[in-house]
Amino acid sequence: MVPPPATTGDAPRLVILGAGVCGLYAALTALERGAAVTLVEKESRPGGLAAGQQHGENFYDLGVHMLHAFDREVFDTCAAAMGDERHEVALHAEIKWAGNRYHYPLRGRDILRGIPPLTLARCLAGLFLAEIESRLARREDARDAEEALVQLYGAPLYEFFFEEFTHRYWGLHPRDLSAEFIRRKMPRLSAVDVFKNLLQKLRLANPRDTTEGALRFETLHYSATGAETLPRALAREIEARGGTILLDSEVTAVRHGGGRVTQVTTSGGATLPCEACLSTLPVPLLLAGLDPPPPRAVRESAARLRYKPIAVHGLLVAKPRCMDAHYTYFRDRRFHRVGEPKNAGLRVTPADHTVLIVETTCEEGDADWTGEGLADLLADLEAEGLCSPVEVVEHHLLRARHGYPVFSRGFEPHLAAAEDFLGTFRNLRSTGRQGAFTYPNMHGAMRMGARAAEQLLAAAPADLPGA
């Protein structure tokens, strides 16, 4: 990145709500364009869901967070900020499938070995029929995620692979999830895509609009201190360029008038006048902070937007290694993914110990959220041969209330009502995973932040000082 132009008294003042990677990258983008930038972050460290925590001499990630190089501009900026702290990692991910561990995403031969022959025949026949029907019949749009999955993969594969796991992960049956969830979130099985691609080449199937899954071969970027390095490095770069980051500061009010945000106040007593405001807060929290408040109908719609909490158990384990992969997905355990970041280069003390990052989705107040379910979780880890309870020498519970947007059936009009109201403000953008109620990966969230910052700073001259 080239040094930004120095800000002046006439520089537009941009206040960014939230210092996750989306907000941090938005701040760098705005500083490059000469804005005066202040970020407001309620936590004691930047990073949001990509933040890590230090306990003693070790670092624990809030889930698996590694940098991709798909967006070259984003990657180059992040790599420059991380400097020598960054190192490359060849992705090694697995899924526990039919009693064995296989490469993730599943390869064709793994699907064949993992599904009993008669079940496999039924699944392939169902997939074939679903594709033929999509080609020859005009079908109504799916009413929910269950119908969308059946239309996409056929009933046998849906019942065998997707139904139970989706229900357990989200706490909602696929019938209670929106069909939009399948288009936005559900990754493809690469083995299924091979078969689908064959059908498409034979003109027996139409291309489908679903999100792409993980690549088979991929280089990731990580650090000896884990995920915390990237947001810390971006924050350091922001402050070096004249930006301000207010940590331990919760937004208490977003004041507005005449269709413009005019001021943000914080729990730390700061009053921040602004010409533009970029929010990465969960949509309901942003709307709840507006002063004066939104119309009642908008507030009621915001209350219908749900986020899935996550609880991550960081374990220091008294053994050199628990598994070969960087992370492994599990379909029938209390946890859905276990990461061992030491395998990706995390520094662990003592050196003959390792760290496990055990991810669960939950609800506030349940046993996973409070940590009361730890004994059952450790029993599952032991059953998987990863570690025994006596080998766990430290346990740290990391939590996030707003982990993932929940695309429950019928959420669309409520989100539209919130977005339509927020769209009436000329100098406000709500973006990122929580702020746009969507599912970007880490580099995708940073790109969203950059675009929002660019849009705000390209506002009509009358909205900015010095015009």
Coordinates of C-alpha atoms in Angstrom, one line a residue:
M1 CA 0.0 0.0 0.0
V2 CA 1.2 3.5 -0.8
P3 CA 1.1 6.1 2.0
P4 CA -2.2 7.9 2.1
P5 CA -2.6 11.6 1.6
A6 CA -2.3 13.5 4.9
T7 CA -5.7 14.3 6.4
T8 CA -6.6 18.0 7.0
G9 CA -9.2 19.9 8.9
D10 CA -11.5 19.5 5.9
A11 CA -11.1 15.7 5.7
P12 CA -14.4 13.8 5.9
R13 CA -14.8 12.3 9.4
L14 CA -15.7 8.6 9.1
V15 CA -16.8 6.7 12.2
I16 CA -16.7 2.9 11.8
L17 CA -18.7 0.8 14.2
G18 CA -16.9 -2.5 15.0
A19 CA -13.2 -3.3 14.5
G20 CA -13.4 -6.8 13.1
V21 CA -11.5 -7.5 9.8
C22 CA -14.3 -5.8 7.8
G23 CA -14.1 -2.6 9.8
L24 CA -10.4 -2.6 9.9
Y25 CA -10.0 -3.0 6.2
A26 CA -12.6 -0.4 5.6
A27 CA -10.6 2.0 7.8
L28 CA -7.4 1.4 5.7
T29 CA -9.3 2.0 2.5
A30 CA -10.8 5.3 3.9
L31 CA -7.4 6.5 5.2
E32 CA -5.9 5.9 1.7
R33 CA -8.6 8.3 0.4
G34 CA -7.8 11.0 2.9
A35 CA -10.6 10.5 5.4
A36 CA -10.2 11.0 9.2
V37 CA -11.2 7.7 10.6
T38 CA -12.3 6.5 14.1
L39 CA -13.2 2.9 14.9
V40 CA -15.3 2.0 17.9
E41 CA -14.9 -1.5 19.3
K42 CA -16.6 -2.9 22.4
E43 CA -14.0 -5.6 23.0
S44 CA -10.5 -5.1 24.4
R45 CA -8.9 -6.3 21.2
P46 CA -9.6 -5.8 17.5
G47 CA -10.6 -8.6 15.2
G48 CA -14.2 -9.5 16.0
L49 CA -14.9 -13.2 15.1
A50 CA -11.3 -13.4 13.7
A51 CA -9.8 -12.3 17.0
G52 CA -7.7 -14.6 19.1
Q53 CA -7.2 -14.6 22.8
Q54 CA -4.0 -15.0 24.8
H55 CA -4.1 -17.0 28.0
G56 CA -0.7 -17.4 29.7
E57 CA 1.9 -18.0 26.9
N58 CA -0.6 -19.5 24.4
F59 CA -3.0 -18.2 21.9
Y60 CA -6.5 -19.5 21.2
D61 CA -8.5 -18.7 18.0
L62 CA -12.2 -18.1 18.0
G63 CA -12.6 -20.8 15.4
V64 CA -10.6 -21.5 12.3
H65 CA -9.5 -18.3 10.7
M66 CA -6.7 -18.2 8.1
L67 CA -6.1 -15.8 5.3
H68 CA -6.7 -16.7 1.6
A69 CA -5.0 -15.0 -1.4
F70 CA -8.1 -15.1 -3.7
D71 CA -8.6 -11.4 -3.5
R72 CA -5.1 -10.2 -4.5
E73 CA -5.5 -6.6 -3.4
V74 CA -6.8 -7.6 0.0
F75 CA -4.1 -10.3 0.4
D76 CA -1.3 -7.9 -0.5
T77 CA -2.5 -5.3 2.0
C78 CA -2.7 -7.9 4.8
A79 CA 0.6 -9.6 3.9
A80 CA 2.4 -6.2 4.0
A81 CA 0.8 -5.4 7.4
M82 CA 1.7 -8.9 8.8
G83 CA 5.3 -8.7 7.5
D84 CA 7.6 -11.5 8.8
E85 CA 4.9 -12.8 11.1
R86 CA 3.0 -14.4 8.2
H87 CA 3.8 -17.9 6.9
E88 CA 2.3 -20.1 4.3
V89 CA 0.4 -23.3 5.1
A90 CA -0.8 -25.9 2.6
L91 CA -4.4 -26.7 3.6
H92 CA -5.0 -30.0 5.2
A93 CA -8.6 -30.4 6.2
E94 CA -10.5 -33.6 6.9
I95 CA -14.1 -34.8 7.6
K96 CA -15.0 -37.8 9.8
W97 CA -17.1 -39.8 7.5
A98 CA -18.5 -43.3 7.9
G99 CA -16.1 -44.2 10.6
N100 CA -13.0 -42.9 8.8
R101 CA -11.3 -39.6 8.2
Y102 CA -11.2 -38.3 4.6
H103 CA -9.9 -35.3 2.8
Y104 CA -12.3 -32.3 3.0
P105 CA -14.1 -31.6 0.7
L106 CA -15.0 -35.2 0.0
R107 CA -13.4 -36.7 -3.1
G108 CA -15.4 -39.1 -5.3
R109 CA -13.6 -42.2 -4.1
D110 CA -14.3 -41.2 -0.5
I111 CA -18.0 -40.9 -1.2
L112 CA -18.0 -44.3 -2.8
R113 CA -16.2 -45.8 0.2
G114 CA -18.3 -44.0 2.8
I115 CA -21.8 -44.8 1.6
P116 CA -23.1 -48.4 1.7
P117 CA -23.6 -49.7 -1.9
L118 CA -27.4 -49.9 -1.9
T119 CA -27.6 -46.4 -0.3
L120 CA -25.2 -45.0 -2.8
A121 CA -27.2 -46.4 -5.7
R122 CA -30.3 -44.8 -4.2
C123 CA -28.5 -41.4 -3.7
L124 CA -27.1 -41.4 -7.3
A125 CA -30.5 -42.4 -8.7
G126 CA -32.2 -39.6 -6.7
L127 CA -29.6 -37.1 -7.8
F128 CA -30.0 -38.2 -11.4
L129 CA -33.8 -37.9 -11.2
A130 CA -33.6 -34.5 -9.5
E131 CA -31.4 -33.2 -12.3
I132 CA -33.6 -34.6 -15.1
E133 CA -36.6 -33.0 -13.4
S134 CA -34.8 -29.7 -13.2
R135 CA -34.1 -29.9 -17.0
L136 CA -37.5 -31.1 -18.2
A137 CA -40.0 -29.8 -15.7
R138 CA -40.8 -26.3 -14.7
R139 CA -40.8 -26.3 -10.9
E140 CA -42.0 -23.8 -8.4
D141 CA -39.3 -22.1 -6.3
A142 CA -38.5 -24.0 -3.1
R143 CA -40.4 -22.9 -0.1
D144 CA -37.8 -23.9 2.4
A145 CA -34.3 -25.4 2.7
E146 CA -35.6 -28.9 2.7
E147 CA -37.3 -28.5 -0.6
A148 CA -34.2 -26.6 -2.0
L149 CA -31.9 -29.5 -1.0
V150 CA -34.2 -32.1 -2.4
Q151 CA -34.5 -30.2 -5.7
L152 CA -30.7 -29.9 -5.8
Y153 CA -29.6 -33.3 -4.7
G154 CA -32.6 -35.6 -4.6
A155 CA -34.5 -37.0 -1.6
P156 CA -32.2 -40.0 -0.8
L157 CA -29.0 -37.9 -0.6
Y158 CA -30.8 -35.2 1.4
E159 CA -32.1 -37.7 3.9
F160 CA -28.7 -39.5 4.2
F161 CA -26.3 -36.6 4.3
F162 CA -27.9 -33.2 4.9
E163 CA -31.1 -33.5 7.1
E164 CA -29.8 -34.6 10.5
F165 CA -26.5 -32.6 10.4
T166 CA -28.2 -29.4 9.3
H167 CA -30.9 -29.8 12.1
R168 CA -28.2 -30.4 14.7
Y169 CA -25.9 -27.6 13.6
W170 CA -28.6 -24.8 13.4
G171 CA -31.1 -26.1 15.9
L172 CA -33.7 -25.8 13.2
H173 CA -35.0 -28.5 10.9
P174 CA -34.3 -27.7 7.2
R175 CA -38.1 -27.2 6.8
D176 CA -37.7 -24.2 9.2
L177 CA -34.8 -22.7 7.2
S178 CA -35.2 -20.5 4.2
A179 CA -34.3 -21.8 0.7
E180 CA -32.1 -18.7 0.5
F181 CA -29.8 -20.4 3.1
I182 CA -28.9 -23.1 0.5
R183 CA -27.9 -20.5 -2.1
R184 CA -25.9 -18.4 0.4
K185 CA -24.3 -20.9 2.8
M186 CA -24.5 -24.6 1.9
P187 CA -21.2 -25.7 0.3
R188 CA -21.1 -28.2 -2.5
L189 CA -19.7 -31.7 -2.1
S190 CA -17.0 -31.8 -4.8
A191 CA -17.8 -35.5 -5.4
V192 CA -21.4 -34.7 -6.1
D193 CA -20.3 -31.9 -8.4
V194 CA -18.3 -34.3 -10.6
F195 CA -21.5 -36.2 -11.2
K196 CA -23.5 -33.0 -11.7
N197 CA -20.9 -31.7 -14.1
L198 CA -21.2 -34.9 -16.2
L199 CA -25.0 -34.5 -16.4
Q200 CA -24.5 -30.8 -17.4
K201 CA -22.1 -31.8 -20.2
L202 CA -24.7 -34.3 -21.4
R203 CA -27.2 -31.4 -21.3
L204 CA -29.2 -33.3 -18.7
A205 CA -28.9 -30.7 -16.0
N206 CA -28.9 -27.0 -15.5
P207 CA -26.1 -25.1 -13.7
R208 CA -27.0 -24.4 -10.1
D209 CA -26.6 -21.2 -8.1
T210 CA -25.1 -22.5 -4.8
T211 CA -22.0 -21.4 -3.0
E212 CA -18.8 -23.0 -3.8
G213 CA -17.1 -25.1 -1.2
A214 CA -13.5 -25.3 -0.1
L215 CA -10.9 -26.0 -2.7
R216 CA -9.1 -29.3 -2.8
F217 CA -5.7 -27.7 -2.9
E218 CA -5.2 -24.4 -1.3
T219 CA -2.4 -22.3 0.3
L220 CA -3.4 -20.4 3.5
H221 CA -1.6 -17.8 5.5
Y222 CA -1.2 -17.9 9.3
S223 CA 1.1 -16.9 12.1
A224 CA 2.9 -18.4 15.1
T225 CA 0.5 -16.5 17.4
G226 CA -2.6 -17.5 15.5
A227 CA -5.5 -15.5 14.1
E228 CA -4.8 -12.5 16.4
T229 CA -1.9 -11.5 14.2
L230 CA -3.9 -10.2 11.2
P231 CA -6.3 -7.8 13.1
R232 CA -3.5 -6.7 15.3
A233 CA -1.3 -5.9 12.3
L234 CA -4.1 -4.1 10.5
A235 CA -4.9 -2.0 13.7
R236 CA -1.2 -1.1 13.9
E237 CA -1.2 0.1 10.3
I238 CA -4.4 2.1 10.9
E239 CA -2.9 4.0 13.9
A240 CA 0.4 4.5 12.0
R241 CA -1.6 6.3 9.3
G242 CA -3.4 8.6 11.7
G243 CA -6.5 6.6 12.4
T244 CA -8.0 6.1 15.9
I245 CA -9.3 2.9 17.5
L246 CA -11.4 3.1 20.6
L247 CA -11.3 -0.3 22.4
D248 CA -13.6 -1.3 25.3
S249 CA -16.1 1.2 23.9
E250 CA -19.6 0.2 23.1
V251 CA -21.8 2.3 20.8
T252 CA -24.5 3.9 23.0
A253 CA -26.2 6.1 20.3
V254 CA -26.1 6.8 16.6
R255 CA -27.7 10.2 16.3
H256 CA -29.2 11.3 13.0
G257 CA -31.4 14.0 11.4
G258 CA -32.4 15.0 7.9
G259 CA -31.6 11.6 6.5
R260 CA -27.9 11.7 7.8
V261 CA -26.0 10.3 10.7
T262 CA -24.5 13.2 12.6
Q263 CA -22.9 11.8 15.7
V264 CA -21.9 8.6 17.5
T265 CA -21.6 8.3 21.3
T266 CA -19.9 5.6 23.2
S267 CA -19.9 4.0 26.6
G268 CA -16.4 5.5 27.2
G269 CA -17.9 9.0 27.0
A270 CA -16.7 9.8 23.5
T271 CA -18.9 12.0 21.3
L272 CA -17.9 11.6 17.7
P273 CA -19.3 14.0 15.1
C274 CA -19.2 12.5 11.6
E275 CA -19.9 13.1 8.0
A276 CA -20.2 9.4 7.3
C277 CA -20.8 6.2 9.3
L278 CA -20.0 2.6 8.4
S279 CA -21.5 -0.1 10.6
T280 CA -20.4 -3.7 11.0
L281 CA -22.7 -4.2 14.0
P282 CA -25.5 -6.8 13.9
V283 CA -28.4 -5.2 12.1
P284 CA -30.7 -5.3 15.2
L285 CA -28.0 -3.6 17.4
L286 CA -27.5 -0.8 14.8
L287 CA -31.2 -0.2 14.6
A288 CA -31.6 -0.3 18.4
G289 CA -28.9 2.4 18.7
L290 CA -30.4 4.9 16.3
D291 CA -31.6 8.2 18.0
P292 CA -34.4 9.0 17.2
P293 CA -35.5 5.3 17.0
P294 CA -36.8 3.7 13.8
P295 CA -40.6 3.3 13.2
R296 CA -42.2 0.5 15.3
A297 CA -42.6 -1.8 12.2
V298 CA -38.9 -1.6 11.5
R299 CA -38.0 -2.4 15.2
E300 CA -40.4 -5.4 15.1
S301 CA -38.8 -6.7 11.9
A302 CA -35.3 -6.3 13.4
A303 CA -36.4 -8.3 16.4
R304 CA -37.2 -11.2 14.1
L305 CA -33.6 -11.4 12.7
R306 CA -31.7 -14.1 14.6
Y307 CA -28.0 -14.9 14.9
K308 CA -26.6 -18.2 16.0
P309 CA -24.3 -18.0 19.0
I310 CA -21.0 -19.9 19.0
A311 CA -19.0 -21.3 21.9
V312 CA -15.4 -22.4 21.2
H313 CA -13.5 -24.5 23.7
G314 CA -9.7 -23.7 23.7
L315 CA -7.8 -26.6 25.2
L316 CA -4.2 -27.0 26.1
V317 CA -3.4 -30.7 25.8
A318 CA -0.5 -32.5 27.2
K319 CA 0.6 -34.4 24.1
P320 CA 2.6 -33.3 21.1
R321 CA -0.1 -33.8 18.5
C322 CA -3.8 -35.0 18.4
M323 CA -4.4 -35.3 14.7
D324 CA -2.6 -34.7 11.3
A325 CA -5.1 -32.2 9.8
H326 CA -5.3 -28.5 10.5
Y327 CA -9.0 -29.1 11.3
T328 CA -11.5 -31.9 11.0
Y329 CA -15.3 -31.8 10.6
F330 CA -17.5 -34.2 12.6
R331 CA -21.1 -35.0 11.8
D332 CA -22.3 -36.8 14.9
R333 CA -20.5 -35.2 17.9
R334 CA -21.3 -32.4 20.3
F335 CA -18.8 -30.3 18.3
H336 CA -18.9 -29.8 14.5
R337 CA -15.2 -28.9 13.9
V338 CA -12.0 -29.4 15.8
G339 CA -8.9 -27.4 14.8
E340 CA -5.3 -28.1 15.9
P341 CA -3.5 -24.8 14.9
K342 CA -0.1 -26.1 16.0
N343 CA -0.2 -28.2 12.8
A344 CA -0.4 -24.9 10.9
G345 CA 2.5 -23.3 12.7
L346 CA 1.0 -22.0 16.0
R347 CA 3.7 -21.7 18.7
V348 CA 2.6 -23.7 21.8
T349 CA 4.2 -23.7 25.2
P350 CA 5.4 -26.2 26.5
A351 CA 6.6 -27.4 23.1
D352 CA 5.5 -31.0 23.8
H353 CA 1.9 -29.8 24.3
T354 CA -0.7 -28.8 21.7
V355 CA -3.8 -26.6 21.4
L356 CA -7.2 -27.8 20.3
I357 CA -9.9 -25.4 19.1
V358 CA -13.3 -27.2 19.6
E359 CA -16.2 -25.4 17.9
T360 CA -19.8 -25.7 18.8
T361 CA -23.0 -23.8 17.9
C362 CA -25.3 -23.2 20.8
E363 CA -27.9 -21.0 22.3
E364 CA -27.2 -18.5 25.1
G365 CA -27.6 -20.1 28.4
D366 CA -27.4 -23.7 27.3
A367 CA -24.7 -26.2 28.4
D368 CA -22.3 -25.4 25.6
W369 CA -22.6 -21.6 26.1
T370 CA -22.0 -21.8 29.9
G371 CA -19.4 -24.6 29.7
E372 CA -21.4 -27.0 31.8
G373 CA -21.3 -29.5 28.9
L374 CA -17.5 -29.7 29.0
A375 CA -17.5 -33.2 30.4
D376 CA -19.6 -34.5 27.5
L377 CA -17.5 -32.7 25.0
L378 CA -14.3 -34.2 26.5
A379 CA -15.9 -37.6 26.3
D380 CA -16.6 -37.1 22.6
L381 CA -13.0 -36.0 22.1
E382 CA -11.8 -39.2 23.8
A383 CA -14.1 -41.3 21.8
E384 CA -12.6 -39.8 18.6
G385 CA -9.1 -40.7 19.9
L386 CA -8.0 -37.1 20.0
C387 CA -7.3 -36.7 23.7
S388 CA -8.4 -38.0 27.1
P389 CA -9.8 -35.7 29.8
V390 CA -6.7 -36.2 32.0
E391 CA -4.5 -34.8 29.2
V392 CA -6.4 -31.5 29.1
V393 CA -4.4 -29.2 31.4
E394 CA -6.2 -25.9 30.5
H395 CA -9.7 -25.0 29.3
H396 CA -10.7 -21.6 28.0
L397 CA -14.2 -20.8 26.8
L398 CA -14.5 -18.3 24.0
R399 CA -18.0 -17.1 23.0
A400 CA -19.7 -14.9 20.4
R401 CA -23.4 -14.0 20.7
H402 CA -23.7 -13.1 17.0
G403 CA -21.8 -15.9 15.3
Y404 CA -23.8 -16.7 12.2
P405 CA -27.0 -15.1 10.7
V406 CA -29.9 -17.5 10.9
F407 CA -31.8 -17.7 7.6
S408 CA -35.0 -19.0 9.2
R409 CA -38.0 -19.5 7.0
G410 CA -39.7 -16.1 6.3
F411 CA -36.7 -13.9 7.3
E412 CA -36.6 -12.1 4.0
P413 CA -39.3 -9.5 4.5
H414 CA -37.9 -8.6 7.9
L415 CA -34.4 -8.1 6.5
A416 CA -35.8 -6.1 3.6
A417 CA -37.7 -3.8 6.0
A418 CA -34.5 -3.2 8.0
E419 CA -32.4 -2.7 4.9
D420 CA -35.0 -0.3 3.3
F421 CA -35.0 1.9 6.4
L422 CA -31.2 2.0 6.7
G423 CA -31.1 2.8 3.0
T424 CA -32.8 6.1 3.7
F425 CA -29.6 7.5 5.3
R426 CA -27.4 9.1 2.7
N427 CA -24.2 8.7 4.7
L428 CA -24.6 5.3 6.4
R429 CA -23.7 1.8 5.2
S430 CA -24.2 -1.5 7.1
T431 CA -21.9 -4.2 5.9
G432 CA -19.9 -7.3 6.8
R433 CA -21.2 -10.6 8.1
Q434 CA -23.3 -9.1 10.9
G435 CA -24.1 -5.8 9.2
A436 CA -25.2 -7.3 5.9
F437 CA -26.7 -10.5 7.4
T438 CA -24.7 -12.7 5.1
Y439 CA -21.9 -15.3 5.0
P440 CA -18.7 -13.9 3.6
N441 CA -15.3 -15.5 4.3
M442 CA -12.6 -13.4 5.8
H443 CA -11.3 -11.8 2.6
G444 CA -14.8 -11.4 1.4
A445 CA -15.8 -9.4 4.5
M446 CA -12.8 -7.2 4.0
R447 CA -13.7 -6.5 0.4
M448 CA -17.3 -5.6 1.6
G449 CA -15.8 -3.1 4.0
A450 CA -13.6 -1.5 1.3
R451 CA -16.6 -1.1 -1.0
A452 CA -18.7 0.4 1.7
A453 CA -16.0 2.9 2.5
E454 CA -15.5 3.8 -1.1
Q455 CA -19.3 4.4 -1.5
L456 CA -19.5 6.6 1.5
L457 CA -16.5 8.7 0.5
A458 CA -17.9 9.1 -3.0
A459 CA -21.0 10.8 -1.5
A460 CA -22.4 14.0 -2.8
P461 CA -20.1 16.9 -2.1
A462 CA -22.8 18.6 -0.1
D463 CA -22.6 15.8 2.5
L464 CA -19.0 16.4 3.3
P465 CA -17.2 19.4 4.9
G466 CA -15.2 21.9 3.0
A467 CA -17.6 21.6 0.0

